[in-house]
XYZ file of C-alpha atoms in Angstrom:
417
model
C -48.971 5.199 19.541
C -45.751 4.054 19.943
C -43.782 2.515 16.701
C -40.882 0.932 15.826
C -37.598 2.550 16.114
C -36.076 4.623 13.429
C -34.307 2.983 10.898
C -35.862 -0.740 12.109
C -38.645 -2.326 10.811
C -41.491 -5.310 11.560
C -40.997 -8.050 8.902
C -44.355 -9.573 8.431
C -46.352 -12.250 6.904
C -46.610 -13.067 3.958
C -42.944 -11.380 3.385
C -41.448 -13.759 6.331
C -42.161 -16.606 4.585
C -39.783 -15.072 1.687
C -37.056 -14.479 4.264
C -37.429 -17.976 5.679
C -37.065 -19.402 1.987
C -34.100 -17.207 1.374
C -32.363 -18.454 4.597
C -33.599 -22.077 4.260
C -31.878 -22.389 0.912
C -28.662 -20.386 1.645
C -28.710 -23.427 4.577
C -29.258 -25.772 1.495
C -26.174 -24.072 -0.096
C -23.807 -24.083 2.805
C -24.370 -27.655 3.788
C -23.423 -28.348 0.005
C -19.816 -26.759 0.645
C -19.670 -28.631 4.128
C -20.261 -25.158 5.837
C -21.003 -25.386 9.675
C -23.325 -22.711 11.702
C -21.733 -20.444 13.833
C -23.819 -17.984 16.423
C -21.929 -15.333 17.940
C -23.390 -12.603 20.512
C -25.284 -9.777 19.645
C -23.157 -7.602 22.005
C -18.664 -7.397 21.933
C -16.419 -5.535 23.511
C -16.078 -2.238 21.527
C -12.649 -3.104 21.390
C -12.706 -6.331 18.647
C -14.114 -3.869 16.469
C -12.048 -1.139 16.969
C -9.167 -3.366 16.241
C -10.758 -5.456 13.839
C -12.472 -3.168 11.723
C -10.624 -0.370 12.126
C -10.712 2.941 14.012
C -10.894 4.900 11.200
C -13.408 3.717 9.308
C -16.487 4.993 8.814
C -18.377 1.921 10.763
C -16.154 2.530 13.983
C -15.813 6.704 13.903
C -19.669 7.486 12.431
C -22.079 4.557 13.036
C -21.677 2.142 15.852
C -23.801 1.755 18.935
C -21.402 1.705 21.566
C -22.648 2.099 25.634
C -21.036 1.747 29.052
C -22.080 -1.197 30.764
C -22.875 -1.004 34.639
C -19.500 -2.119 35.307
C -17.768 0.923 33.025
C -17.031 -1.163 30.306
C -17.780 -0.326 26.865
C -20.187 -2.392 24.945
C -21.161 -2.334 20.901
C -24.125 -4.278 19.141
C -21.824 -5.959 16.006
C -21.849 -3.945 12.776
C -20.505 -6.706 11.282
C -20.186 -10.271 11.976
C -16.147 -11.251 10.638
C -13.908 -9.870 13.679
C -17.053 -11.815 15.882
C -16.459 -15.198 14.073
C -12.893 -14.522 14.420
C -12.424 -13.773 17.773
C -14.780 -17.017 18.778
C -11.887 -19.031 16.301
C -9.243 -17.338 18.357
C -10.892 -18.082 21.675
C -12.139 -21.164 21.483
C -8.871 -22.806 19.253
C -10.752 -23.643 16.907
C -7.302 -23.799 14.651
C -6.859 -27.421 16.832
C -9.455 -28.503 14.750
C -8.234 -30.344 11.456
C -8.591 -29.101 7.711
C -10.089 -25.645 6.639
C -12.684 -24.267 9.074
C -15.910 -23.049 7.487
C -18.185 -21.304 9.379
C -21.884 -19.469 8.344
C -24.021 -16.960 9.933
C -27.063 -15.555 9.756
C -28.640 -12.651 12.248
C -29.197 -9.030 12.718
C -26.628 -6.402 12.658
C -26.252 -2.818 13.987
C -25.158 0.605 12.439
C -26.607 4.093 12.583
C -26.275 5.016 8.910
C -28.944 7.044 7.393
C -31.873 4.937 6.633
C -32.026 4.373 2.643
C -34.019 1.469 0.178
C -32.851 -1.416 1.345
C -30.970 -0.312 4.047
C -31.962 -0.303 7.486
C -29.896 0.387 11.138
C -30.783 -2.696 12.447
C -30.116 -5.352 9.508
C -29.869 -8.466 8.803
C -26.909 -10.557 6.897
C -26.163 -13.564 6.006
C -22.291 -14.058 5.661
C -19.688 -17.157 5.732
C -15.878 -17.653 6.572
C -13.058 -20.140 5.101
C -10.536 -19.538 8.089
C -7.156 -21.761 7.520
C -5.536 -20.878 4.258
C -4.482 -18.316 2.008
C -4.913 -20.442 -1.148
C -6.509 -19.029 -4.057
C -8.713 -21.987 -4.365
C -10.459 -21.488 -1.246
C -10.678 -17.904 -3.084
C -12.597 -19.043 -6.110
C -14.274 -21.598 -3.942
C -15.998 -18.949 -1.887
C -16.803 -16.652 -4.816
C -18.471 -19.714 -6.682
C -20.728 -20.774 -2.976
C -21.836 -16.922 -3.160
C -22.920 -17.123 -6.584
C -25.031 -20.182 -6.063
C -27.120 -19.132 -3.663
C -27.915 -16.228 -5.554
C -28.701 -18.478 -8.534
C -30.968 -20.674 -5.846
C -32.674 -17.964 -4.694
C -33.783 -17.208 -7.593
C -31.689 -13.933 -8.505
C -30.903 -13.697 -12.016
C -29.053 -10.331 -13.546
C -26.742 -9.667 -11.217
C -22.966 -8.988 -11.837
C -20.071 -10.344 -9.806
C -17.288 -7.738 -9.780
C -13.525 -8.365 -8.465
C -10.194 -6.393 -7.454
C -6.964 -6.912 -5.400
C -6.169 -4.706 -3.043
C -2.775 -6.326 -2.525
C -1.149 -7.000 0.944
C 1.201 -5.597 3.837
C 4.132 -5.367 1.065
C 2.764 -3.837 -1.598
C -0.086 -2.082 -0.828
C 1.950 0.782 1.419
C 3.291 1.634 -2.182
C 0.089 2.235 -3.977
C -1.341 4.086 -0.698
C 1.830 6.720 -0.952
C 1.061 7.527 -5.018
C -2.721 7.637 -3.629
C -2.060 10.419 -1.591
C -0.091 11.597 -3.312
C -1.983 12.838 -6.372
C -4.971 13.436 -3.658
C -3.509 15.745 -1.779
C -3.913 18.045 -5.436
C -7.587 16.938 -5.939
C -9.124 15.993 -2.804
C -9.916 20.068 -2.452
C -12.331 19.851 -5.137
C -13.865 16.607 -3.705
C -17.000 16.091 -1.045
C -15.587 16.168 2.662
C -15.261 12.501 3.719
C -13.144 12.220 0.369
C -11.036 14.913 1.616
C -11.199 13.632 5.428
C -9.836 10.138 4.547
C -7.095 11.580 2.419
C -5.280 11.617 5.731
C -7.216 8.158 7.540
C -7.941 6.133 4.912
C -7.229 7.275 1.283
C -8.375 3.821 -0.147
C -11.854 4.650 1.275
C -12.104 7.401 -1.563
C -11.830 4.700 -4.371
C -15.256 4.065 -2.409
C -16.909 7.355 -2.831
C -20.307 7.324 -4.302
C -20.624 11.305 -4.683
C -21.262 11.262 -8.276
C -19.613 14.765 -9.103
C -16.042 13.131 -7.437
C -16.601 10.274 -9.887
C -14.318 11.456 -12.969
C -11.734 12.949 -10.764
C -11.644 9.322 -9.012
C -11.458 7.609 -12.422
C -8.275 9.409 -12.726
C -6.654 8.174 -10.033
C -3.302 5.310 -9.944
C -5.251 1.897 -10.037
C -3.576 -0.810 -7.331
C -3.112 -3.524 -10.155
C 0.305 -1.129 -11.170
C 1.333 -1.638 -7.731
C 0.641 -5.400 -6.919
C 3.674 -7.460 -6.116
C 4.678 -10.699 -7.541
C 3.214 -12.955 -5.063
C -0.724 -10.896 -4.986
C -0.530 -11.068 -8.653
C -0.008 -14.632 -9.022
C -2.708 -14.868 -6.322
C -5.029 -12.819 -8.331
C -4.352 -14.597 -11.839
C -4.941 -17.726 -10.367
C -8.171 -17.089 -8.504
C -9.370 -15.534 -11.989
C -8.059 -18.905 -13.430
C -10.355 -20.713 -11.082
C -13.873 -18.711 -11.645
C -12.816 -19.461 -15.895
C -12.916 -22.916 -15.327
C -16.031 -22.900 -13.365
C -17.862 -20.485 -15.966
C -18.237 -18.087 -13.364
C -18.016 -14.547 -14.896
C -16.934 -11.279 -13.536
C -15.785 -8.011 -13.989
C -11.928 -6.683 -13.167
C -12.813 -3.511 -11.286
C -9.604 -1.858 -10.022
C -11.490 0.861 -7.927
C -13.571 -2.146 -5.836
C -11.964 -1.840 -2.442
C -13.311 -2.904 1.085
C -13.983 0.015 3.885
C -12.695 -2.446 6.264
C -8.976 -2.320 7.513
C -8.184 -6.511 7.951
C -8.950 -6.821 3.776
C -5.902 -7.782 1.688
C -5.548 -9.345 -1.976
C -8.774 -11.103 -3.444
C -11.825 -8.533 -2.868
C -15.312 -8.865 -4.577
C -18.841 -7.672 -4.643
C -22.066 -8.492 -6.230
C -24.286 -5.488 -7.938
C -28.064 -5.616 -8.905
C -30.273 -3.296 -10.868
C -33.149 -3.866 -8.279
C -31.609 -1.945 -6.007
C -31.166 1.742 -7.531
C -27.427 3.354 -7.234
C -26.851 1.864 -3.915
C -26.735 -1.516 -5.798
C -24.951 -3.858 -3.461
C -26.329 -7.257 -2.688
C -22.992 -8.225 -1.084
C -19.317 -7.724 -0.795
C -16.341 -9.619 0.703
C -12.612 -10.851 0.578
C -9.926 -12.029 1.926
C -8.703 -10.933 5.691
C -5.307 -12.491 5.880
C -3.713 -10.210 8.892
C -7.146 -10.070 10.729
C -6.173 -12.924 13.240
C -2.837 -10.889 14.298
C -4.753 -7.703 14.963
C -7.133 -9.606 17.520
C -3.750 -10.482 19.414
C -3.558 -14.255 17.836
C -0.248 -16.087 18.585
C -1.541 -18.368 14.854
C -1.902 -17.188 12.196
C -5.435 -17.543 10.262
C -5.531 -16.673 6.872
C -9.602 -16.307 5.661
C -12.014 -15.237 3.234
C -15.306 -14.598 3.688
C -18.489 -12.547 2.589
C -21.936 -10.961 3.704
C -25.256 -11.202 2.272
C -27.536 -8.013 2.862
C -30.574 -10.000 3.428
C -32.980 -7.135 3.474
C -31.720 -6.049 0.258
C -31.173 -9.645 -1.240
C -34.781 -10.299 -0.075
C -36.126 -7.187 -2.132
C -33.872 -8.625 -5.539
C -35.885 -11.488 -5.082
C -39.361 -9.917 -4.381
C -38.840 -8.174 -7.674
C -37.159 -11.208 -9.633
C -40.018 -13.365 -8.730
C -42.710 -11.964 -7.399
C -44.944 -15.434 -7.961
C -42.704 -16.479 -4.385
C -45.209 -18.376 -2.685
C -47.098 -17.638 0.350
C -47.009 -19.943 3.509
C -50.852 -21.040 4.024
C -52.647 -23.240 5.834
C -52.520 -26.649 3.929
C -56.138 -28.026 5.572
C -58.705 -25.596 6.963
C -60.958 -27.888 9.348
C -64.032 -26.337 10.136
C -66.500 -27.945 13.071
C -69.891 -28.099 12.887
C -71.186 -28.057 16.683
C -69.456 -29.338 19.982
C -68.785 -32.578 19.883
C -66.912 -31.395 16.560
C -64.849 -29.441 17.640
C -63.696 -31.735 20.467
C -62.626 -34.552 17.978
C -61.017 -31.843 15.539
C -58.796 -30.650 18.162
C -57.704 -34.693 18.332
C -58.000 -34.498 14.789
C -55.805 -31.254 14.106
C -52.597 -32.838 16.306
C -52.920 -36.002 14.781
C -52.438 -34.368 10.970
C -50.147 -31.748 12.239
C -47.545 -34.881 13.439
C -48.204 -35.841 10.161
C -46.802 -33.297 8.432
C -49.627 -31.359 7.144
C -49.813 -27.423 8.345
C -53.443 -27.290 9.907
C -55.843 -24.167 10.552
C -58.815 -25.261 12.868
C -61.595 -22.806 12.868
C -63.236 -21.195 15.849
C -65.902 -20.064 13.769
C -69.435 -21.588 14.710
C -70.921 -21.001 11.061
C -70.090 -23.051 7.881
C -70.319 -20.458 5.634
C -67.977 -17.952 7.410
C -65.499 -20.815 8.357
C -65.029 -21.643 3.923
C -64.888 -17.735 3.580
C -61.971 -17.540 5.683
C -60.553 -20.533 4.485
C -60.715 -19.364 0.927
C -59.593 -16.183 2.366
C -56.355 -16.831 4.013
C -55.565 -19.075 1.043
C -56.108 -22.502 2.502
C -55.547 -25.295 0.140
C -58.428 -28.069 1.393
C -61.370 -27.636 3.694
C -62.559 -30.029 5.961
C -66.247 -30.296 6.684
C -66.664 -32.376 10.281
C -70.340 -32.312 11.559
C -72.059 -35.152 13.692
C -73.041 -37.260 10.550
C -69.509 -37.216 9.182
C -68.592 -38.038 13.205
C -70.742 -40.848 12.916
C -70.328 -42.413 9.751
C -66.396 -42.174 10.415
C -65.861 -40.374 6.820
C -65.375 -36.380 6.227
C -66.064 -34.168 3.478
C -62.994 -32.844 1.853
C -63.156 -29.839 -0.042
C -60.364 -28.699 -2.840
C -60.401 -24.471 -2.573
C -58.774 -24.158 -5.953
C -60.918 -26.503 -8.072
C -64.758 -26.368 -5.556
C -64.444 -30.137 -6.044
C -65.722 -32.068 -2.634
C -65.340 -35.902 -1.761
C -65.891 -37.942 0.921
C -62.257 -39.361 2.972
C -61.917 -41.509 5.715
C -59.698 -40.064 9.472
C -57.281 -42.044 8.269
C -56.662 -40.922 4.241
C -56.730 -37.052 5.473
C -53.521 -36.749 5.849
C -52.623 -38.769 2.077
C -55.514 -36.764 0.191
C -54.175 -33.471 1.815
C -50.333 -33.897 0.966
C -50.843 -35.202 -2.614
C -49.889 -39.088 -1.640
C -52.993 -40.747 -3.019
């Protein structure tokens, strides 16, 4: 039998109707903030992410699925969806366009990382960027959006965390005193930890080993090092999420494992998920425009939404979600039945109402699958209800059955009588 890849998964009913809710209101959300959908391909040129994300990082080096295309060029399925939405800005100018350009997404992403709860190599995010200014109120504005649709979704106990990581100026500084006090520890700590001492020593503020834990927590934090201007920045965006009763957590070890973050960084944490507790994470990505080979500058912030993982939060947040059934079961009694229910069926289904019609030539087994599959109504059509013009109606929850004429169906179904 063959089965789905390694690390992907089917997502079926009744758990697709969750994901569809999820995505419908983080829609809802976005059109709130005067977001606008972008889709970007699956597939880039191996080279936007090796610039844009970074060749050292773990997500470029370790986990990527990169081929050679039939022309010898090299191909990667995204890992992420940022340096995508940023090189469409770049190549289609969208920085002609006036104001702040807001952009959402919402798809499946690659990376071959060991499979884990709530983790999966082919995954799914939902993610937005604010491309056009570096002002700290686009900052808090984005932090606020992300926190809402959480809230909408139905999330509740989850903790919004915050750093800066500084910028071109001042972050060189912190990196040096960094390495330098790892180059003492780093022998006593797991091997990436001691690999990135060398690629990427900010990654180790990043480690989740829990025995290199207290020898991280003694390492120099990068709000000593942050110069006048990212420290303004930072007090102001914290400013911002006061006034909007947002609350977070100052965590000086939050960093991004991507190489375009500078200043405002943040991530939000839930119980649900075990130690790898990460619903999302995001920031601000004000040199990622130059790195794609952009004569304009495009200062942005933006985040991503694990879906699979925010989709299990909610599953165990509210597990009454409801299930997407069949709002009218119509079940034919003989021929000529069931060639005016399948007139019947379109008719209510322009109208709005989500229709099963039964193939099933006995009553009895039609209202056991009916009451089955969750069905709200039932409706009875033999040759005396063909006849005399009126149905019988039957309510699954309650057993109670009237009589409704073709054209009240549709009224006495959706609750409009």
């Amino acid at each position: 039998m063959i089965k789905a890849v390694k690390g992907t998964r089917d997502i079926l009913p009744p758990v697709s109707a969750l994901w569809n809710q999820v995505e419908s209101t983080a829609r809802r959300v976005f059109r709130s903030y005067n977001y606008r959908e972008i889709r970007t391909p699956i597939l880039e040129e191996t080279r936007l992410f090796a610039r844009g994300v970074g060749e050292e990082t773990d997500i470029v080096s370790k986990e990527m699925y990169t081929f050679e295309d039939r022309d010898g060029s090299s191909l990667t399925l995204r890992p992420e969806a940022t340096a995508s939405v940023m090189r469409a800005y770049i190549e289609h100018r969208m920085d002609q366009e006036p104001g702040l350009t807001k952009l959402y997404y919402i798809g499946p992403m690659f990376r071959r990382e060991r499979p884990q709860k709530g983790r999966y190599r082919q995954f799914f995010q939902i993610g937005a960027e604010a491309i056009g200014s570096e002002s700290p109120l686009v900052d808090a504005e984005v932090i606020e959006m992300v926190v809402e649709i959480l809230s909408q979704v139905g999330l509740t106990g989850f903790q919004t965390i915050i750093n800066s990581v500084g910028c071109k100026e001042c972050r060189p500084r912190f990196v040096a005193a960094l390495r330098e006090k790892l180059t003492d520890v780093a022998p006593k700590m797991c091997g990436d930890c001691q690999r990135r001492v060398d690629t990427n020593p900010l990654r180790v503020l990043d480690c989740k080993v829990p025995d290199d834990q207290p020898i991280i927590d003694t390492l120099p934090s990068i709000l000593d090092y942050l110069c006048e201007t990212c420290r303004t920045h930072f007090d102001t965006v914290r400013g911002y999420l006061g006034d909007r009763g947002i609350e977070f957590e100052v965590r000086p070890r939050l960093v991004r494992g991507l190489d375009y973050y500078m200043r405002t960084t943040f991530e939000i944490v839930h119980g649900a998920l075990g130690a790898q507790n990460s619903v999302l994470g995001g920031g601000r990505y004000d040199g990622l425009a130059e790195s794609l080979e952009s004569k304009v500058p495009a200062p942005g912030i933006g985040f991503s939404i694990g879906e699979d993982r925010l989709v299990m939060s909610a599953e165990d947040t509210r597990p009454d979600w409801p299930r997407e059934t069949a709002e009218l079961f119509i079940a034919p009694l003989g021929d000529a039945a069931r060639r005016e229910c399948g007139v019947l069926a379109r008719e209510l289904r322009r109208a709005g109402v989500a229709v099963e019609l039964s193939a099933d030539h006995k009553l009895k087994r039609a209202l056991e699958v009916a009451n089955k599959t969750g069905a709200r109504y039932a409706l009875i059509v033999g040759d005396d209800e063909l006849a005399a013009g009126t149905y019988q109606l039957k309510n699954m929850t309650s057993g109670g059955q009237s009589a409704v004429t073709r054209d009240r169906i549709a009224a006495a179904v959706l609750g409009q009588d």
